[in-house]
Amino acid sequence: PHYHNYGPNNAATMHVYDRLVERDGHARPHPSLATTWRAVSDTVWEFKLRQGVTWHDGRPFTADDVVFTFSRVPNVANSPGGFGGFLRAITRVEVVDAETIRLHTRQPHPLMPIDLASVSIIARHAAEGATSEDFNSGRAAIGTGPYRQASYRLGDRVEFERSANWFGPAQPWARVSYRIIGNDGARTAALLAGDVDMIEQIPTSDLARLRRDHRLTVTSIPSLRTVFLAPDYGLNGGSPLITDNAGNPLPANPFKDARVRRALSMAINRQGLVDQVMEGAATATAQWLPEGAFGYNADAPPRGFDPAAARRLLAEAGYPDGFRVTLCT
């Protein structure tokens, strides 16, 4: 659960492990292994831990498991992209008593509850010294979540069994076969053939067909995935990635000029991308989070598509013929 902060990994492990704080369908925080939290001071957060919680093997969940988790997360061997960033602000974990921990930070960190909603809590007695293979095999995969991991076959499926002692509401299925079908067409075909009961990540090209099928129900909500361009306006001098139309590097970085950045924004047909590239399965935006999420600002709409105004701004900034930019991903 700490090896790689990657959507498919998180989607599977969230059924086995709980976090101190969870997020609902609109990414808003709510209690989980922590029942309440508050800022004691500018640099101290206090969390009250849920009592009576047990791990899948019957042993009690304790504050020490939180301490162990937070110390392990930044140090997972060979991690291609872990969860350490969510805990980077924490300088010390203080165990006040059996149900209270305090997180000390270097400076004010108002997003602490949101950050902790990304960190799965694991058991010291099961995971100390464990490798990623120990989790894959199930030996170390002991969580407090609604399901326990029954088996895992690389590239094929994970089998889950309902946990009878989960502190949350009863789950609807006693056993779940969570299959891994990476090909879009194969995933849709499996659903239509009745080989699976539900799928996620529906290809946009299949949405209309699936919505017309009376046997199926299609649900959707704006996700946390945002596609964006980020011009490098921190670079002071020229760059081989920014040239004139003949391919010669410019002497100065044009993106230092706010008019150029506005022109770039106005030259992007966001609604056209939504309608034609995403086939309606997206929302034009000017911010990181979708409507309803914590931090969304209704007063920050995206700039409209206006190529003529973009050209005027470029001319004002001294680039009447524009310039070339190499995009990097």
Tab-separated table of C-alpha atoms in Angstrom:
chain	number	residue	atom	x	y	z
A	1	PRO	CA	0.000	0.000	0.000
A	2	HIS	CA	3.016	2.353	0.257
A	3	TYR	CA	5.042	1.183	-2.722
A	4	HIS	CA	3.664	3.308	-5.577
A	5	ASN	CA	1.182	6.201	-5.458
A	6	TYR	CA	-0.623	5.046	-8.581
A	7	GLY	CA	-4.359	5.058	-9.246
A	8	PRO	CA	-4.883	1.319	-9.888
A	9	ASN	CA	-2.803	0.419	-6.813
A	10	ASN	CA	-4.780	2.785	-4.613
A	11	ALA	CA	-8.106	1.579	-6.021
A	12	ALA	CA	-7.303	-1.973	-4.932
A	13	THR	CA	-5.583	-1.399	-1.595
A	14	MET	CA	-8.218	1.034	-0.286
A	15	HIS	CA	-10.496	-1.966	0.319
A	16	VAL	CA	-7.954	-3.652	2.590
A	17	TYR	CA	-6.536	-0.707	4.530
A	18	ASP	CA	-8.050	2.326	6.216
A	19	ARG	CA	-6.575	5.782	6.633
A	20	LEU	CA	-6.865	8.169	9.569
A	21	VAL	CA	-9.029	10.370	7.354
A	22	GLU	CA	-11.079	9.295	4.348
A	23	ARG	CA	-12.491	11.313	1.447
A	24	ASP	CA	-16.016	11.021	0.131
A	25	GLY	CA	-17.063	11.039	-3.526
A	26	HIS	CA	-16.360	14.777	-3.688
A	27	ALA	CA	-12.916	14.446	-2.048
A	28	ARG	CA	-14.186	16.003	1.190
A	29	PRO	CA	-12.548	14.663	4.380
A	30	HIS	CA	-14.462	12.608	6.945
A	31	PRO	CA	-13.477	10.436	9.951
A	32	SER	CA	-12.054	6.936	9.642
A	33	LEU	CA	-9.367	5.563	11.976
A	34	ALA	CA	-9.327	9.061	13.432
A	35	THR	CA	-12.711	10.166	14.743
A	36	THR	CA	-11.868	13.863	15.185
A	37	TRP	CA	-8.982	16.243	14.575
A	38	ARG	CA	-8.111	19.800	15.460
A	39	ALA	CA	-5.268	22.275	15.203
A	40	VAL	CA	-3.880	22.683	18.724
A	41	SER	CA	-1.525	25.426	17.536
A	42	ASP	CA	-0.101	26.715	14.263
A	43	THR	CA	2.328	23.779	14.154
A	44	VAL	CA	0.512	20.988	16.036
A	45	TRP	CA	-2.401	18.853	14.849
A	46	GLU	CA	-4.197	16.539	17.274
A	47	PHE	CA	-6.042	13.389	16.125
A	48	LYS	CA	-8.298	11.226	18.261
A	49	LEU	CA	-8.012	7.553	17.272
A	50	ARG	CA	-11.018	5.265	16.937
A	51	GLN	CA	-11.156	2.768	19.798
A	52	GLY	CA	-12.078	-0.925	19.537
A	53	VAL	CA	-10.689	-1.348	16.009
A	54	THR	CA	-8.973	-4.654	15.220
A	55	TRP	CA	-6.749	-5.815	12.406
A	56	HIS	CA	-7.894	-8.628	10.148
A	57	ASP	CA	-5.978	-11.089	12.313
A	58	GLY	CA	-7.849	-9.964	15.437
A	59	ARG	CA	-5.077	-7.949	17.082
A	60	PRO	CA	-5.933	-4.399	18.275
A	61	PHE	CA	-5.151	-1.269	16.286
A	62	THR	CA	-2.998	1.105	18.372
A	63	ALA	CA	-1.306	4.486	18.196
A	64	ASP	CA	1.997	2.638	17.755
A	65	ASP	CA	0.756	1.349	14.386
A	66	VAL	CA	0.336	4.963	13.247
A	67	VAL	CA	3.854	5.814	14.447
A	68	PHE	CA	5.233	2.772	12.597
A	69	THR	CA	3.321	3.639	9.402
A	70	PHE	CA	4.560	7.225	9.337
A	71	SER	CA	8.163	6.119	9.836
A	72	ARG	CA	7.924	3.460	7.108
A	73	VAL	CA	6.210	5.431	4.357
A	74	PRO	CA	9.207	7.575	3.264
A	75	ASN	CA	11.591	4.595	3.337
A	76	VAL	CA	9.999	1.925	1.115
A	77	ALA	CA	12.782	0.286	-0.889
A	78	ASN	CA	12.820	0.787	-4.677
A	79	SER	CA	9.604	2.796	-4.661
A	80	PRO	CA	9.042	4.435	-8.087
A	81	GLY	CA	6.832	7.126	-6.536
A	82	GLY	CA	5.733	6.747	-2.952
A	83	PHE	CA	3.669	8.598	-0.360
A	84	GLY	CA	6.412	10.401	1.551
A	85	GLY	CA	5.294	13.783	0.224
A	86	PHE	CA	2.055	13.545	2.205
A	87	LEU	CA	4.044	13.311	5.452
A	88	ARG	CA	6.908	15.662	4.615
A	89	ALA	CA	5.566	18.464	6.820
A	90	ILE	CA	5.652	16.271	9.954
A	91	THR	CA	8.730	16.607	12.161
A	92	ARG	CA	7.549	14.495	15.087
A	93	VAL	CA	4.708	12.148	16.033
A	94	GLU	CA	3.762	12.421	19.694
A	95	VAL	CA	1.646	9.734	21.349
A	96	VAL	CA	-0.278	11.592	24.057
A	97	ASP	CA	-2.283	8.572	25.206
A	98	ALA	CA	-3.885	5.427	23.762
A	99	GLU	CA	-6.417	7.426	21.771
A	100	THR	CA	-4.557	10.658	21.040
A	101	ILE	CA	-1.637	11.512	18.772
A	102	ARG	CA	-0.197	14.899	17.942
A	103	LEU	CA	1.624	15.699	14.715
A	104	HIS	CA	4.240	18.431	14.977
A	105	THR	CA	5.198	20.383	11.851
A	106	ARG	CA	7.949	22.846	10.933
A	107	GLN	CA	5.450	25.486	9.914
A	108	PRO	CA	1.659	25.811	9.639
A	109	HIS	CA	0.237	23.028	7.478
A	110	PRO	CA	-3.528	23.543	7.063
A	111	LEU	CA	-3.920	20.625	4.637
A	112	MET	CA	-2.813	17.936	7.087
A	113	PRO	CA	-6.207	16.100	7.214
A	114	ILE	CA	-6.380	16.073	3.404
A	115	ASP	CA	-2.817	14.747	3.138
A	116	LEU	CA	-3.462	11.931	5.619
A	117	ALA	CA	-6.415	10.735	3.523
A	118	SER	CA	-3.802	9.341	1.110
A	119	VAL	CA	-1.767	7.316	3.614
A	120	SER	CA	-2.891	3.750	4.410
A	121	ILE	CA	-2.278	2.704	8.022
A	122	ILE	CA	-0.590	-0.677	8.385
A	123	ALA	CA	0.155	-2.960	11.348
A	124	ARG	CA	3.606	-2.958	12.901
A	125	HIS	CA	3.298	-6.623	13.946
A	126	ALA	CA	2.500	-7.695	10.370
A	127	ALA	CA	4.610	-5.327	8.284
A	128	GLU	CA	7.818	-4.608	10.186
A	129	GLY	CA	10.649	-5.695	7.904
A	130	ALA	CA	8.187	-6.757	5.185
A	131	THR	CA	8.917	-6.361	1.476
A	132	SER	CA	6.480	-5.543	-1.303
A	133	GLU	CA	6.381	-9.256	-2.154
A	134	ASP	CA	5.257	-9.989	1.406
A	135	PHE	CA	2.269	-7.722	0.805
A	136	ASN	CA	1.556	-9.245	-2.618
A	137	SER	CA	1.612	-12.761	-1.165
A	138	GLY	CA	-0.756	-11.727	1.607
A	139	ARG	CA	1.606	-12.456	4.496
A	140	ALA	CA	1.901	-8.771	5.424
A	141	ALA	CA	-1.418	-7.651	3.915
A	142	ILE	CA	-3.171	-7.304	7.267
A	143	GLY	CA	-5.431	-4.251	7.305
A	144	THR	CA	-8.382	-2.830	9.195
A	145	GLY	CA	-10.449	-2.259	6.040
A	146	PRO	CA	-13.824	-3.647	4.925
A	147	TYR	CA	-12.211	-6.513	2.998
A	148	ARG	CA	-9.189	-8.686	3.544
A	149	GLN	CA	-6.939	-9.817	0.740
A	150	ALA	CA	-7.560	-13.514	0.061
A	151	SER	CA	-5.181	-13.860	-2.899
A	152	TYR	CA	-3.354	-11.857	-5.545
A	153	ARG	CA	-2.214	-12.966	-8.994
A	154	LEU	CA	0.076	-10.512	-10.748
A	155	GLY	CA	-1.544	-8.949	-13.795
A	156	ASP	CA	-4.713	-11.008	-13.351
A	157	ARG	CA	-6.820	-10.351	-10.240
A	158	VAL	CA	-7.103	-9.754	-6.519
A	159	GLU	CA	-9.567	-11.809	-4.485
A	160	PHE	CA	-11.177	-10.062	-1.508
A	161	GLU	CA	-13.229	-11.497	1.353
A	162	ARG	CA	-15.519	-9.370	3.505
A	163	SER	CA	-14.153	-8.561	6.958
A	164	ALA	CA	-16.684	-9.399	9.651
A	165	ASN	CA	-15.135	-7.076	12.230
A	166	TRP	CA	-14.858	-3.841	10.215
A	167	PHE	CA	-16.024	-0.804	12.188
A	168	GLY	CA	-17.895	0.683	9.223
A	169	PRO	CA	-21.226	-0.242	7.616
A	170	ALA	CA	-21.717	-3.804	6.388
A	171	GLN	CA	-20.408	-4.317	2.877
A	172	PRO	CA	-22.760	-5.708	0.209
A	173	TRP	CA	-20.612	-8.560	-1.103
A	174	ALA	CA	-19.114	-11.470	0.827
A	175	ARG	CA	-16.467	-12.080	-1.824
A	176	VAL	CA	-15.162	-9.912	-4.666
A	177	SER	CA	-13.006	-10.900	-7.620
A	178	TYR	CA	-11.236	-7.702	-8.660
A	179	ARG	CA	-9.947	-8.401	-12.150
A	180	ILE	CA	-7.197	-6.487	-13.950
A	181	ILE	CA	-8.211	-5.881	-17.575
A	182	GLY	CA	-5.875	-3.256	-19.011
A	183	ASN	CA	-7.282	-3.168	-22.555
A	184	ASP	CA	-10.215	-0.775	-22.973
A	185	GLY	CA	-11.983	-2.857	-25.591
A	186	ALA	CA	-11.584	-6.075	-23.615
A	187	ARG	CA	-12.965	-4.405	-20.502
A	188	THR	CA	-16.105	-3.245	-22.302
A	189	ALA	CA	-16.498	-6.626	-24.008
A	190	ALA	CA	-16.269	-8.436	-20.661
A	191	LEU	CA	-19.073	-6.280	-19.278
A	192	LEU	CA	-21.338	-6.764	-22.290
A	193	ALA	CA	-20.725	-10.513	-22.238
A	194	GLY	CA	-21.620	-10.758	-18.560
A	195	ASP	CA	-18.149	-11.951	-17.569
A	196	VAL	CA	-17.925	-9.090	-15.049
A	197	ASP	CA	-20.601	-7.227	-13.111
A	198	MET	CA	-19.072	-3.768	-13.333
A	199	ILE	CA	-16.084	-1.948	-14.795
A	200	GLU	CA	-14.357	1.359	-14.185
A	201	GLN	CA	-12.483	3.676	-16.559
A	202	ILE	CA	-15.024	3.303	-19.335
A	203	PRO	CA	-13.506	4.343	-22.679
A	204	THR	CA	-15.137	7.595	-23.802
A	205	SER	CA	-15.773	6.057	-27.222
A	206	ASP	CA	-17.993	3.409	-25.548
A	207	LEU	CA	-20.019	5.703	-23.288
A	208	ALA	CA	-22.899	6.374	-25.672
A	209	ARG	CA	-23.307	2.672	-26.527
A	210	LEU	CA	-23.285	1.581	-22.874
A	211	ARG	CA	-25.796	4.268	-21.905
A	212	ARG	CA	-28.199	2.967	-24.568
A	213	ASP	CA	-28.033	-0.596	-23.198
A	214	HIS	CA	-31.076	-1.098	-20.936
A	215	ARG	CA	-29.232	-3.798	-18.971
A	216	LEU	CA	-26.612	-1.375	-17.725
A	217	THR	CA	-26.339	1.676	-15.503
A	218	VAL	CA	-23.560	4.174	-16.197
A	219	THR	CA	-22.546	6.531	-13.407
A	220	SER	CA	-20.023	9.333	-13.615
A	221	ILE	CA	-18.533	12.161	-11.572
A	222	PRO	CA	-15.714	14.632	-12.304
A	223	SER	CA	-12.441	13.078	-11.209
A	224	LEU	CA	-9.363	14.597	-9.575
A	225	ARG	CA	-7.374	14.177	-12.789
A	226	THR	CA	-6.465	17.513	-14.346
A	227	VAL	CA	-4.729	18.017	-17.699
A	228	PHE	CA	-2.735	21.238	-17.863
A	229	LEU	CA	0.154	23.132	-19.443
A	230	ALA	CA	2.735	24.746	-17.149
A	231	PRO	CA	4.924	27.370	-18.880
A	232	ASP	CA	8.355	27.772	-17.311
A	233	TYR	CA	8.343	31.395	-16.238
A	234	GLY	CA	11.020	30.846	-13.579
A	235	LEU	CA	13.747	30.657	-16.232
A	236	ASN	CA	15.355	34.071	-16.725
A	237	GLY	CA	17.507	33.545	-19.821
A	238	GLY	CA	16.942	31.811	-23.129
A	239	SER	CA	16.106	28.132	-23.580
A	240	PRO	CA	16.679	25.693	-26.481
A	241	LEU	CA	13.035	24.689	-26.003
A	242	ILE	CA	11.768	28.225	-26.784
A	243	THR	CA	12.850	29.606	-30.177
A	244	ASP	CA	11.798	32.024	-32.886
A	245	ASN	CA	10.038	30.667	-35.955
A	246	ALA	CA	13.402	29.955	-37.606
A	247	GLY	CA	14.466	27.749	-34.711
A	248	ASN	CA	16.894	30.232	-33.102
A	249	PRO	CA	16.788	30.436	-29.287
A	250	LEU	CA	15.213	33.615	-27.959
A	251	PRO	CA	17.471	35.827	-25.807
A	252	ALA	CA	14.907	36.025	-22.998
A	253	ASN	CA	12.138	33.817	-21.693
A	254	PRO	CA	8.849	35.154	-23.146
A	255	PHE	CA	6.797	33.444	-20.426
A	256	LYS	CA	8.145	35.951	-17.892
A	257	ASP	CA	5.587	38.319	-19.457
A	258	ALA	CA	2.061	37.817	-18.068
A	259	ARG	CA	0.604	38.874	-21.439
A	260	VAL	CA	2.257	35.875	-23.090
A	261	ARG	CA	0.901	33.525	-20.445
A	262	ARG	CA	-2.600	34.978	-20.874
A	263	ALA	CA	-2.287	34.627	-24.644
A	264	LEU	CA	-1.363	30.949	-24.273
A	265	SER	CA	-4.382	30.383	-22.042
A	266	MET	CA	-6.742	32.163	-24.456
A	267	ALA	CA	-5.383	30.141	-27.385
A	268	ILE	CA	-6.530	26.856	-25.835
A	269	ASN	CA	-10.003	25.762	-26.906
A	270	ARG	CA	-10.907	23.966	-23.695
A	271	GLN	CA	-14.498	23.280	-24.670
A	272	GLY	CA	-13.346	21.928	-28.014
A	273	LEU	CA	-11.076	19.482	-26.189
A	274	VAL	CA	-13.989	18.448	-23.957
A	275	ASP	CA	-16.378	17.923	-26.873
A	276	GLN	CA	-14.089	16.405	-29.486
A	277	VAL	CA	-11.141	14.774	-27.716
A	278	MET	CA	-12.865	13.674	-24.499
A	279	GLU	CA	-16.257	13.115	-26.176
A	280	GLY	CA	-18.010	15.046	-23.430
A	281	ALA	CA	-16.429	13.109	-20.561
A	282	ALA	CA	-14.586	16.111	-19.097
A	283	THR	CA	-15.142	19.630	-17.813
A	284	ALA	CA	-13.309	22.772	-18.891
A	285	THR	CA	-11.599	24.207	-15.843
A	286	ALA	CA	-9.090	26.734	-14.546
A	287	GLN	CA	-8.291	25.032	-11.239
A	288	TRP	CA	-7.083	21.793	-9.764
A	289	LEU	CA	-10.234	20.466	-8.117
A	290	PRO	CA	-13.758	19.774	-9.429
A	291	GLU	CA	-16.896	21.444	-8.147
A	292	GLY	CA	-17.925	20.130	-4.741
A	293	ALA	CA	-14.363	19.325	-3.637
A	294	PHE	CA	-12.605	21.029	-0.739
A	295	GLY	CA	-10.878	24.137	-2.091
A	296	TYR	CA	-12.999	24.579	-5.237
A	297	ASN	CA	-13.571	28.241	-6.101
A	298	ALA	CA	-16.724	29.006	-8.096
A	299	ASP	CA	-15.369	32.489	-8.870
A	300	ALA	CA	-12.420	31.181	-10.914
A	301	PRO	CA	-13.833	30.192	-14.331
A	302	PRO	CA	-11.550	29.258	-17.231
A	303	ARG	CA	-10.612	31.869	-19.822
A	304	GLY	CA	-12.646	31.727	-22.988
A	305	PHE	CA	-11.174	30.643	-26.310
A	306	ASP	CA	-10.184	33.855	-28.129
A	307	PRO	CA	-7.342	33.389	-30.635
A	308	ALA	CA	-7.662	36.948	-31.977
A	309	ALA	CA	-7.189	38.461	-28.531
A	310	ALA	CA	-4.298	36.048	-27.946
A	311	ARG	CA	-2.546	37.330	-31.071
A	312	ARG	CA	-3.035	40.938	-29.934
A	313	LEU	CA	-1.504	40.176	-26.554
A	314	LEU	CA	1.488	38.473	-28.197
A	315	ALA	CA	2.008	41.500	-30.415
A	316	GLU	CA	1.844	43.821	-27.393
A	317	ALA	CA	4.470	41.683	-25.685
A	318	GLY	CA	6.789	41.958	-28.708
A	319	TYR	CA	6.007	38.684	-30.458
A	320	PRO	CA	3.745	39.628	-33.384
A	321	ASP	CA	4.714	36.460	-35.288
A	322	GLY	CA	4.620	34.255	-32.238
A	323	PHE	CA	7.391	31.782	-31.389
A	324	ARG	CA	7.998	28.052	-31.124
A	325	VAL	CA	7.744	26.020	-27.914
A	326	THR	CA	8.713	22.404	-27.309
A	327	LEU	CA	6.254	20.680	-24.956
A	328	CYS	CA	7.695	18.147	-22.513
A	329	THR	CA	5.731	15.548	-20.543
